[in-house]
Coordinates of C-alpha atoms in Angstrom, one line a residue:
M1 CA -28.5 7.4 -23.4
F2 CA -26.6 9.3 -20.8
G3 CA -22.9 9.2 -19.8
P4 CA -20.4 10.8 -17.5
D5 CA -20.3 14.1 -19.2
K6 CA -23.8 15.5 -18.8
Q7 CA -23.4 18.2 -21.4
S8 CA -22.4 16.0 -24.4
G9 CA -23.5 12.6 -23.2
Q10 CA -20.1 11.3 -24.2
P11 CA -17.3 10.0 -21.9
K12 CA -14.7 12.7 -21.6
L13 CA -11.1 11.9 -20.7
D14 CA -8.7 14.1 -18.8
C15 CA -4.9 13.7 -19.0
G16 CA -4.9 10.9 -16.4
G17 CA -7.1 8.8 -18.6
R18 CA -10.2 8.9 -16.4
F19 CA -13.7 10.2 -17.1
G20 CA -14.2 13.9 -16.8
N21 CA -16.5 13.8 -13.8
M22 CA -14.1 11.5 -12.0
A23 CA -11.4 14.0 -11.9
S24 CA -13.6 16.7 -10.3
V25 CA -14.7 14.7 -7.3
G26 CA -14.1 16.5 -4.1
E27 CA -12.2 19.6 -3.3
F28 CA -8.4 19.5 -3.2
N29 CA -6.8 19.1 0.2
S30 CA -3.2 18.4 1.2
F31 CA -4.2 15.4 3.3
S32 CA -5.6 13.4 0.4
A33 CA -3.1 14.7 -2.2
S34 CA -0.3 12.4 -1.3
I35 CA 1.3 10.4 -4.1
P36 CA -0.6 7.1 -4.6
A37 CA 1.1 3.7 -4.3
T38 CA -0.3 2.9 -7.7
K39 CA -3.3 3.1 -9.9
V40 CA -5.8 0.3 -10.2
E41 CA -8.4 -0.4 -12.9
L42 CA -11.8 -1.7 -11.6
S43 CA -13.9 -3.9 -13.8
V44 CA -17.6 -4.6 -13.0
S45 CA -19.8 -7.5 -14.0
C46 CA -23.1 -8.6 -12.6
R47 CA -25.1 -11.8 -12.5
N48 CA -28.9 -12.4 -12.1
L49 CA -29.9 -8.8 -11.8
L50 CA -33.5 -7.9 -11.0
D51 CA -35.7 -7.7 -14.2
R52 CA -37.6 -4.4 -14.0
D53 CA -38.8 -4.4 -17.6
T54 CA -42.2 -5.9 -18.7
F55 CA -41.5 -7.0 -22.3
S56 CA -37.7 -7.3 -22.1
K57 CA -34.8 -7.6 -19.7
S58 CA -33.3 -4.7 -17.7
D59 CA -30.9 -2.2 -19.3
P60 CA -28.3 -1.9 -16.5
I61 CA -25.8 0.8 -15.7
C62 CA -23.4 0.8 -12.7
V63 CA -22.6 4.1 -10.8
L64 CA -19.6 4.3 -8.5
Y65 CA -19.5 6.5 -5.4
T66 CA -16.6 7.3 -3.1
Q67 CA -16.2 9.0 0.3
G68 CA -13.6 11.7 1.1
I69 CA -11.2 11.2 3.9
G70 CA -13.0 11.8 7.2
S71 CA -16.3 12.4 5.5
K72 CA -19.5 10.4 5.4
E73 CA -20.7 12.1 2.2
W74 CA -20.9 9.9 -0.9
R75 CA -19.9 11.6 -4.2
E76 CA -20.3 10.2 -7.6
F77 CA -17.0 9.0 -9.1
G78 CA -18.2 7.7 -12.5
R79 CA -20.6 5.6 -14.5
T80 CA -20.3 2.6 -16.8
E81 CA -22.0 2.4 -20.1
V82 CA -25.6 1.1 -20.4
I83 CA -25.9 -2.4 -21.7
D84 CA -29.3 -3.2 -23.3
N85 CA -31.5 -6.1 -22.5
T86 CA -29.4 -8.3 -20.1
L87 CA -29.4 -9.4 -16.5
N88 CA -25.8 -10.5 -16.7
P89 CA -23.8 -7.4 -17.8
D90 CA -20.0 -7.4 -18.3
F91 CA -19.4 -3.6 -18.4
V92 CA -16.7 -2.5 -20.8
R93 CA -16.0 0.9 -19.2
K94 CA -13.5 0.7 -16.3
F95 CA -13.0 2.8 -13.2
I96 CA -9.4 4.0 -12.7
M97 CA -8.6 4.8 -9.1
D98 CA -5.6 5.8 -7.0
Y99 CA -4.7 3.0 -4.6
F100 CA -3.3 3.7 -1.1
F101 CA -2.6 0.7 1.2
E102 CA -2.7 3.0 4.2
E103 CA -6.1 4.5 3.5
R104 CA -9.6 3.0 3.9
E105 CA -11.1 3.8 0.5
N106 CA -14.9 3.2 0.9
L107 CA -16.8 2.4 -2.3
R108 CA -20.5 2.1 -3.2
F109 CA -21.8 0.6 -6.4
D110 CA -25.4 1.5 -7.3
L111 CA -27.1 -0.3 -10.2
Y112 CA -30.0 1.0 -12.2
D113 CA -32.3 -0.1 -15.0
V114 CA -32.1 2.8 -17.5
D115 CA -35.6 3.7 -18.8
S116 CA -34.8 7.0 -20.7
K117 CA -32.0 9.3 -21.8
S118 CA -32.2 11.4 -18.6
P119 CA -29.0 11.7 -16.6
N120 CA -31.1 12.0 -13.4
L121 CA -30.8 8.6 -11.7
S122 CA -34.1 9.1 -9.9
K123 CA -35.8 8.7 -13.3
H124 CA -34.6 5.1 -13.5
D125 CA -35.4 1.9 -11.6
F126 CA -33.0 1.1 -8.7
L127 CA -31.6 -2.5 -9.0
G128 CA -29.6 -2.6 -5.7
Q129 CA -26.3 -1.6 -4.3
V130 CA -23.0 -3.0 -2.9
F131 CA -20.7 -1.4 -0.3
C132 CA -17.0 -2.5 0.0
T133 CA -13.5 -1.0 0.2
L134 CA -10.9 -0.9 -2.5
G135 CA -8.7 -2.9 -0.1
E136 CA -11.3 -5.6 0.0
I137 CA -11.2 -6.0 -3.8
V138 CA -7.4 -5.9 -4.0
G139 CA -7.0 -8.2 -1.0
S140 CA -9.4 -10.9 -2.4
Q141 CA -8.0 -13.9 -4.1
G142 CA -6.8 -12.9 -7.5
S143 CA -8.0 -9.3 -6.7
R144 CA -11.5 -10.5 -7.6
L145 CA -14.4 -9.9 -5.2
E146 CA -18.0 -11.3 -5.5
K147 CA -20.7 -9.8 -3.3
A148 CA -24.4 -10.2 -3.1
I149 CA -26.3 -7.1 -4.3
A150 CA -28.6 -5.7 -1.6
G151 CA -30.8 -2.6 -1.1
I152 CA -34.3 -3.9 -2.0
P153 CA -36.0 -5.6 1.0
G154 CA -37.3 -9.1 0.3
K155 CA -35.7 -9.3 -3.1
K156 CA -32.7 -11.3 -4.4
C157 CA -30.9 -8.7 -6.3
G158 CA -28.1 -10.9 -7.8
T159 CA -24.3 -10.7 -7.5
I160 CA -21.7 -8.1 -8.4
I161 CA -18.2 -9.2 -9.5
L162 CA -15.4 -6.6 -9.0
T163 CA -11.9 -7.1 -10.3
A164 CA -8.9 -4.9 -9.7
E165 CA -5.9 -4.7 -12.1
E166 CA -2.8 -2.7 -11.3
L167 CA -1.9 -0.2 -14.0
N168 CA 1.8 0.2 -14.5
C169 CA 4.2 1.9 -16.8
C170 CA 7.3 -0.1 -17.7
R171 CA 8.7 -1.8 -14.5
D172 CA 11.9 -3.2 -16.1
S173 CA 15.2 -2.0 -14.7
V174 CA 18.5 -2.7 -16.4
L175 CA 21.8 -3.5 -14.6
M176 CA 24.9 -2.9 -16.7
Q177 CA 28.5 -3.4 -16.0
F178 CA 31.3 -1.5 -17.8
C179 CA 35.0 -1.4 -17.8
A180 CA 37.3 1.3 -19.2
N181 CA 40.7 1.3 -20.8
K182 CA 43.4 4.0 -21.1
L183 CA 41.2 6.9 -20.0
D184 CA 42.9 10.3 -19.9
K185 CA 44.7 10.9 -16.6
K186 CA 43.2 13.9 -14.8
D187 CA 44.7 13.7 -11.3
F188 CA 48.2 15.1 -10.7
F189 CA 49.4 12.5 -8.2
G190 CA 47.3 9.4 -9.3
K191 CA 45.0 7.9 -11.9
S192 CA 41.5 9.1 -12.7
D193 CA 38.5 8.0 -10.6
P194 CA 36.0 7.6 -13.4
F195 CA 32.2 7.6 -13.3
L196 CA 29.5 7.6 -16.0
V197 CA 26.6 10.0 -16.5
F198 CA 23.7 8.8 -18.7
H199 CA 21.6 11.2 -20.8
R200 CA 18.6 10.3 -22.9
S201 CA 18.0 12.3 -26.1
N202 CA 14.7 14.2 -25.9
E203 CA 14.4 14.2 -29.7
D204 CA 13.9 10.5 -30.4
G205 CA 13.9 9.1 -26.9
R206 CA 16.2 6.2 -28.0
T207 CA 19.6 7.7 -28.4
I208 CA 21.7 7.6 -25.2
K209 CA 24.7 9.9 -24.5
I210 CA 27.1 8.7 -21.9
E211 CA 29.6 11.2 -20.4
V212 CA 32.8 10.1 -18.5
Y213 CA 34.1 12.1 -15.6
D214 CA 36.9 12.0 -13.2
W215 CA 35.5 12.3 -9.6
D216 CA 36.9 15.0 -7.4
R217 CA 36.1 15.4 -3.7
D218 CA 35.2 19.1 -3.9
G219 CA 32.6 18.4 -6.6
S220 CA 34.5 20.0 -9.5
H221 CA 34.5 16.7 -11.5
D222 CA 36.8 16.8 -14.6
F223 CA 35.2 15.9 -18.0
I224 CA 37.1 13.1 -19.8
G225 CA 34.9 12.6 -22.8
E226 CA 31.7 11.1 -24.1
F227 CA 30.1 8.7 -26.5
T228 CA 26.6 7.8 -27.8
T229 CA 24.8 4.5 -28.1
S230 CA 21.2 3.3 -28.0
Y231 CA 19.2 0.9 -25.8
R232 CA 19.0 -1.5 -28.7
E233 CA 22.8 -1.6 -29.0
L234 CA 23.3 -2.0 -25.3
S235 CA 20.8 -4.8 -25.1
R236 CA 23.0 -7.0 -27.3
G237 CA 25.3 -7.3 -24.2
Q238 CA 29.0 -8.0 -24.4
S239 CA 30.0 -7.9 -28.1
Q240 CA 32.3 -6.1 -30.5
F241 CA 29.6 -3.6 -31.1
N242 CA 29.7 -2.4 -27.5
V243 CA 33.2 -1.1 -27.3
Y244 CA 33.1 2.7 -27.4
E245 CA 35.7 5.3 -28.0
V246 CA 35.5 8.2 -25.5
I247 CA 35.8 11.5 -27.3
N248 CA 36.5 14.9 -25.8
P249 CA 35.2 17.4 -28.4
K250 CA 37.5 20.2 -27.3
K251 CA 40.6 18.1 -27.6
K252 CA 39.5 16.7 -30.9
G253 CA 39.0 20.2 -32.3
K254 CA 42.5 21.4 -31.1
K255 CA 44.7 18.4 -31.8
K256 CA 45.1 17.0 -35.3
K257 CA 46.5 13.7 -34.1
Y258 CA 43.9 13.2 -31.4
I259 CA 42.3 9.7 -31.5
N260 CA 40.3 9.3 -28.3
S261 CA 40.4 9.7 -24.5
G262 CA 40.2 6.0 -23.9
T263 CA 37.6 3.3 -24.4
V264 CA 34.6 2.0 -22.5
T265 CA 33.4 -1.6 -22.9
L266 CA 30.1 -3.1 -21.9
L267 CA 30.6 -6.3 -20.0
S268 CA 27.1 -7.3 -19.1
F269 CA 23.4 -6.2 -19.6
L270 CA 20.7 -7.7 -17.3
I271 CA 17.0 -6.8 -17.4
E272 CA 15.1 -7.2 -14.1
T273 CA 11.4 -6.7 -13.6
E274 CA 10.5 -4.8 -10.4
V275 CA 7.6 -6.3 -8.6
S276 CA 5.1 -4.4 -6.5
F277 CA 3.3 -4.9 -3.2
L278 CA 0.1 -5.7 -5.1
D279 CA 1.9 -8.4 -7.1
Y280 CA 2.4 -10.4 -3.9
I281 CA -1.2 -9.7 -2.7
K282 CA -2.6 -10.8 -6.0
G283 CA -0.4 -13.9 -5.8
G284 CA -2.1 -14.9 -2.5
T285 CA 0.2 -13.4 0.2
Q286 CA -1.8 -12.9 3.4
I287 CA -1.2 -10.0 5.9
N288 CA -1.7 -11.4 9.4
F289 CA -2.6 -8.8 12.0
T290 CA -2.1 -9.1 15.7
V291 CA -2.9 -6.4 18.3
A292 CA -1.3 -6.0 21.8
I293 CA -2.9 -3.6 24.3
D294 CA -1.3 -2.0 27.3
F295 CA -3.2 -2.9 30.6
T296 CA -0.8 -1.1 33.0
A297 CA -2.1 0.9 35.9
S298 CA -0.8 4.2 34.5
N299 CA -3.8 4.2 32.2
G300 CA -6.0 5.0 35.1
N301 CA -9.1 3.3 36.5
P302 CA -11.3 2.2 33.5
A303 CA -14.4 3.2 35.5
Q304 CA -13.3 6.8 35.7
P305 CA -13.8 9.2 32.7
T306 CA -10.1 10.4 33.1
S307 CA -8.8 6.9 32.3
L308 CA -7.4 6.1 28.8
H309 CA -9.4 2.9 29.0
Y310 CA -12.7 4.5 30.0
M311 CA -15.6 2.9 28.2
N312 CA -17.6 5.9 27.0
P313 CA -21.0 4.7 25.8
Y314 CA -21.1 7.5 23.2
Q315 CA -17.6 7.3 21.6
L316 CA -14.5 5.2 21.4
N317 CA -11.6 5.8 23.7
A318 CA -8.1 6.3 22.3
Y319 CA -7.3 2.6 22.4
G320 CA -10.4 1.8 20.5
M321 CA -9.8 4.5 17.9
A322 CA -6.2 3.4 17.2
L323 CA -7.3 -0.3 17.0
K324 CA -10.2 0.3 14.6
A325 CA -8.2 2.9 12.5
V326 CA -5.4 0.4 11.8
G327 CA -7.3 -2.9 12.0
E328 CA -10.1 -2.0 9.6
I329 CA -7.6 -1.4 6.8
I330 CA -5.3 -4.4 7.4
Q331 CA -8.3 -6.8 7.8
D332 CA -9.0 -6.5 4.0
Y333 CA -5.7 -8.4 3.4
D334 CA -6.5 -11.4 5.6
S335 CA -8.9 -13.9 4.1
D336 CA -10.2 -15.5 7.3
K337 CA -10.5 -12.3 9.3
M338 CA -9.4 -14.1 12.5
F339 CA -7.0 -11.9 14.6
P340 CA -5.0 -12.8 17.7
A341 CA -5.5 -10.1 20.4
L342 CA -3.2 -9.9 23.3
G343 CA -2.8 -7.8 26.4
F344 CA 0.2 -7.1 28.7
G345 CA 0.8 -5.5 32.1
A346 CA -2.2 -6.9 34.0
K347 CA -3.0 -9.2 36.9
L348 CA -5.2 -12.0 35.7
P349 CA -8.0 -13.9 37.6
P350 CA -8.3 -16.0 39.5
D351 CA -4.9 -15.9 41.3
G352 CA -3.8 -12.4 40.3
R353 CA -0.6 -13.4 38.5
V354 CA 1.0 -10.6 36.4
S355 CA 1.1 -11.4 32.7
H356 CA 2.8 -9.6 29.8
E357 CA 1.3 -11.8 27.1
F358 CA -2.4 -12.9 27.7
A359 CA -5.2 -13.6 25.3
L360 CA -8.0 -10.9 25.5
N361 CA -10.6 -13.6 24.9
G362 CA -9.4 -15.6 27.9
N363 CA -8.3 -18.5 25.7
P364 CA -4.4 -18.8 25.5
Q365 CA -4.7 -21.8 23.2
N366 CA -6.8 -19.9 20.8
P367 CA -6.4 -16.1 21.1
Y368 CA -8.1 -15.4 17.8
C369 CA -11.0 -13.0 17.6
N370 CA -13.5 -12.8 14.7
G371 CA -12.8 -9.6 12.9
I372 CA -12.0 -6.2 14.3
D373 CA -15.4 -6.0 16.0
G374 CA -14.5 -9.3 17.8
V375 CA -11.2 -7.8 19.0
M376 CA -13.1 -4.8 20.3
E377 CA -15.5 -7.0 22.2
A378 CA -12.6 -9.1 23.7
Y379 CA -10.9 -5.8 24.7
Y380 CA -14.0 -4.5 26.5
R381 CA -14.5 -7.9 28.3
S382 CA -10.9 -7.9 29.5
L383 CA -11.2 -4.5 31.0
K384 CA -14.0 -5.9 33.3
S385 CA -12.1 -9.0 34.4
V386 CA -8.4 -8.1 34.8
Q387 CA -6.6 -5.7 37.2
L388 CA -4.4 -3.0 35.6
Y389 CA -0.9 -3.4 36.9
G390 CA 2.5 -3.2 35.3
P391 CA 5.3 -2.8 34.2
T392 CA 5.3 -1.9 30.5
N393 CA 7.1 -4.8 28.7
F394 CA 7.0 -5.1 24.9
A395 CA 9.4 -8.0 24.4
P396 CA 6.9 -10.8 25.2
V397 CA 4.3 -9.8 22.7
I398 CA 7.0 -9.1 20.0
N399 CA 8.4 -12.6 20.6
H400 CA 4.9 -14.1 20.5
V401 CA 4.4 -12.9 16.9
A402 CA 8.0 -13.6 16.0
R403 CA 7.5 -17.3 16.8
Y404 CA 4.7 -17.5 14.2
A405 CA 6.6 -15.4 11.7
S406 CA 9.7 -17.6 12.0
S407 CA 7.8 -20.6 10.8
V408 CA 6.6 -19.0 7.5
K409 CA 9.5 -17.8 5.3
D410 CA 8.2 -18.6 1.8
G411 CA 6.5 -15.3 1.2
S412 CA 2.9 -16.7 1.7
Q413 CA 2.4 -14.7 4.9
Y414 CA 3.5 -11.4 6.4
F415 CA 2.8 -10.4 10.0
V416 CA 1.9 -6.9 11.4
L417 CA 1.9 -6.4 15.2
L418 CA 0.1 -3.3 16.5
I419 CA 1.1 -2.3 20.1
I420 CA -1.0 0.4 21.7
T421 CA 0.6 1.8 24.9
D422 CA 0.3 4.8 27.2
G423 CA 3.7 4.9 28.9
V424 CA 7.5 4.6 28.9
I425 CA 8.8 1.2 28.1
S426 CA 10.2 -0.8 31.0
D427 CA 12.2 -3.5 29.1
M428 CA 14.0 -1.4 26.6
A429 CA 17.1 -3.7 26.3
Q430 CA 15.0 -6.9 25.8
T431 CA 12.7 -5.1 23.4
K432 CA 15.6 -3.9 21.2
E433 CA 17.0 -7.4 21.1
S434 CA 13.5 -8.7 20.1
I435 CA 13.3 -6.1 17.3
V436 CA 16.8 -7.0 16.0
N437 CA 15.8 -10.7 15.9
A438 CA 12.4 -9.9 14.3
S439 CA 14.0 -7.8 11.6
K440 CA 15.1 -11.0 9.9
L441 CA 11.5 -12.3 9.8
P442 CA 8.4 -11.4 7.7
M443 CA 7.0 -8.9 10.2
S444 CA 6.5 -5.2 11.0
I445 CA 5.7 -3.5 14.3
I446 CA 3.5 -0.5 14.7
I447 CA 3.5 1.3 18.1
V448 CA 0.9 3.9 18.9
G449 CA 1.3 6.0 22.0
V450 CA -1.9 7.2 23.6
G451 CA -2.3 9.8 26.3
P452 CA -0.1 12.8 27.4
A453 CA 3.1 10.9 28.4
E454 CA 6.5 11.7 26.9
F455 CA 7.5 9.0 24.4
D456 CA 11.1 10.1 23.7
A457 CA 12.4 6.5 24.4
M458 CA 10.0 5.2 21.7
E459 CA 11.7 7.2 19.0
E460 CA 14.8 5.0 19.6
L461 CA 12.8 2.0 18.5
D462 CA 11.7 3.7 15.3
G463 CA 14.8 3.1 13.2
D464 CA 14.2 5.9 10.6
V465 CA 17.3 7.8 11.8
V466 CA 19.5 5.3 13.6
R467 CA 19.0 1.6 13.0
V468 CA 18.0 -0.3 16.2
S469 CA 20.9 -2.3 17.7
S470 CA 21.4 -4.8 20.5
R471 CA 24.6 -6.3 21.8
G472 CA 26.5 -4.9 18.8
K473 CA 24.1 -6.3 16.2
Y474 CA 22.0 -3.9 14.1
A475 CA 18.5 -4.7 12.8
E476 CA 18.7 -6.1 9.3
R477 CA 16.0 -3.6 8.2
D478 CA 13.7 -1.0 9.7
I479 CA 10.5 -2.7 10.9
V480 CA 9.2 -0.3 13.6
Q481 CA 6.9 2.7 13.1
F482 CA 6.1 4.7 16.2
V483 CA 3.6 7.6 16.4
P484 CA 1.9 9.4 19.3
F485 CA -1.9 9.5 18.7
R486 CA -2.2 13.0 20.1
D487 CA -0.5 14.3 16.9
Y488 CA -3.4 13.1 14.8
I489 CA -6.4 14.2 16.8
D490 CA -8.6 16.6 14.8
R491 CA -9.2 19.9 16.7
S492 CA -12.8 20.0 15.6
G493 CA -13.6 16.7 17.3
N494 CA -13.9 14.7 14.0
H495 CA -12.9 11.3 15.2
I496 CA -13.2 9.7 11.8
L497 CA -10.6 12.2 10.5
S498 CA -8.4 11.5 13.5
M499 CA -8.4 7.8 12.8
A500 CA -7.8 8.2 9.1
R501 CA -4.8 10.5 9.7
L502 CA -3.4 8.0 12.2
A503 CA -3.8 5.0 9.9
K504 CA -2.4 6.9 6.9
D505 CA 0.8 7.6 8.8
V506 CA 1.4 4.3 10.6
L507 CA 0.6 2.1 7.6
A508 CA 2.4 4.1 4.9
E509 CA 5.7 2.3 5.5
I510 CA 4.2 -1.3 5.6
P511 CA 4.4 -1.9 1.8
D512 CA 8.1 -0.8 1.6
Q513 CA 9.0 -2.9 4.7
F514 CA 7.2 -5.8 3.2
L515 CA 9.0 -5.5 -0.1
S516 CA 12.4 -5.0 1.6
Y517 CA 12.0 -8.4 3.3
M518 CA 10.9 -10.2 0.1
R519 CA 13.8 -8.6 -1.9
V520 CA 16.5 -9.5 0.6
R521 CA 15.2 -13.1 0.7
G522 CA 14.9 -13.3 -3.0
I523 CA 11.2 -14.2 -2.8
K524 CA 9.1 -13.7 -5.9
P525 CA 5.3 -13.3 -6.0
S526 CA 3.3 -16.4 -6.6
P527 CA 1.5 -16.4 -10.0
A528 CA -1.9 -14.8 -9.8
P529 CA -4.9 -17.0 -10.5
P530 CA -6.1 -16.9 -14.1
P531 CA -8.2 -13.8 -14.8
Y532 CA -11.9 -14.1 -14.7
T533 CA -13.4 -14.8 -18.1
P534 CA -17.1 -14.0 -18.4
P535 CA -19.2 -16.5 -20.4
L536 CA -19.9 -15.4 -24.0
H537 CA -23.2 -13.9 -24.7
V538 CA -24.3 -11.4 -27.4
L539 CA -25.1 -7.9 -26.1
Q540 CA -26.0 -4.7 -27.7
T541 CA -23.9 -2.1 -25.9
Q542 CA -24.4 1.6 -25.7
I543 CA -21.1 3.5 -25.3

């Protein structure tokens, strides 16, 4: 029997609770070292595996491989245990992985029939493999993905069942309301302006010390007193047990007749469970992706290599890279993989009318394309049939998606619009009004600027510093993320790394924007489907 730790043959845990060889995968780099959205635990089961043994059934093991950001190299992440004599294994050992919504996390699961104690996989019979992304698993119904096992020509290799479960510490938050009575007066011309500071005891982790201060503008807050309690006492809510004397130790030591410096009373105690982005995805919420591409004349003649729309037979242009970088991640969260693809700023055949909202596939009644590859095909076909013109208007495509978003307000769908553009916006006032209106809807807008133009005006739409406003009304929430693609281009010419960097930045805000909408509207996640329960069968398992 062999396991993750080749020296001892035993699974070795690091402080993160993962197998020893999992922690050592890949060299550290600042790009991949960002804080994960959460950790997920992957469970692996298989059905109807190939039988490679003559006198018994296969003894399967599953090996997980991952790819580093911007790399095509596969590296081993970890191994399950070996299960003897079965074609339908339910592996006990899990894979614990960092989950990033904004990254495409490629996974490869290889299956082997173990024939000896050698840790060398080439010594064992290959049973097939499966490629997917972590987003595919998480984005499947109930975070459960079934895929056919492939890799052996002419053979049916069975099915793999992958299930993702979010790992969390306590997600309960407590909202408490207090009132105070007869606190010591600390201000010369008025009463105190009290606030509370909570401290948890390091010794037992349960005792809570609460200090009472009088707030001063210059930061030199005056200490009034303190008292101790516990979470258990506070959880009783309003009662005679939750009236506390505020004691100032210095005053108590100096004055014999000192009683207290006032009292603090707990009025209410409410526990709320914080929900995560994955709770909604697991409950069935779909992320609907729409792309809108700039077909204005400032992009240059698509037939010329200097054009931003130039169709190089050997590599993607900037529009194609931005589209694939973002789309290939978001598509994992849309079950039907059908995406509306729009263009703006072009003259359309046959009459040459200018349109700022046309279907790339030429069908305005059904602008949906099959997958990101279908969007790319429609984009390339449009370049051959339309005439680049202008101006650069965003409002029509924003309003297009907003019409759909306004009809779905129950939390079952969320809309993401990707606008790829080369130039300065022409309808700023109308676009700002559209964004303010859209901020009340379940949607986010990503704007990627391509080419060398100055995009100063676009920063105004990205409400990170100053919230977008129109006619005196401010956007309800920040829903726009703008980035210039040139900031993400890898100097060595590694386009995979360029695309990964772009996607990481523009998609990083989507989960928080999503949650802000759900929280403001009071929408809770739908219950997840019941977990998969494998059929009972007796197995001899090697751990």
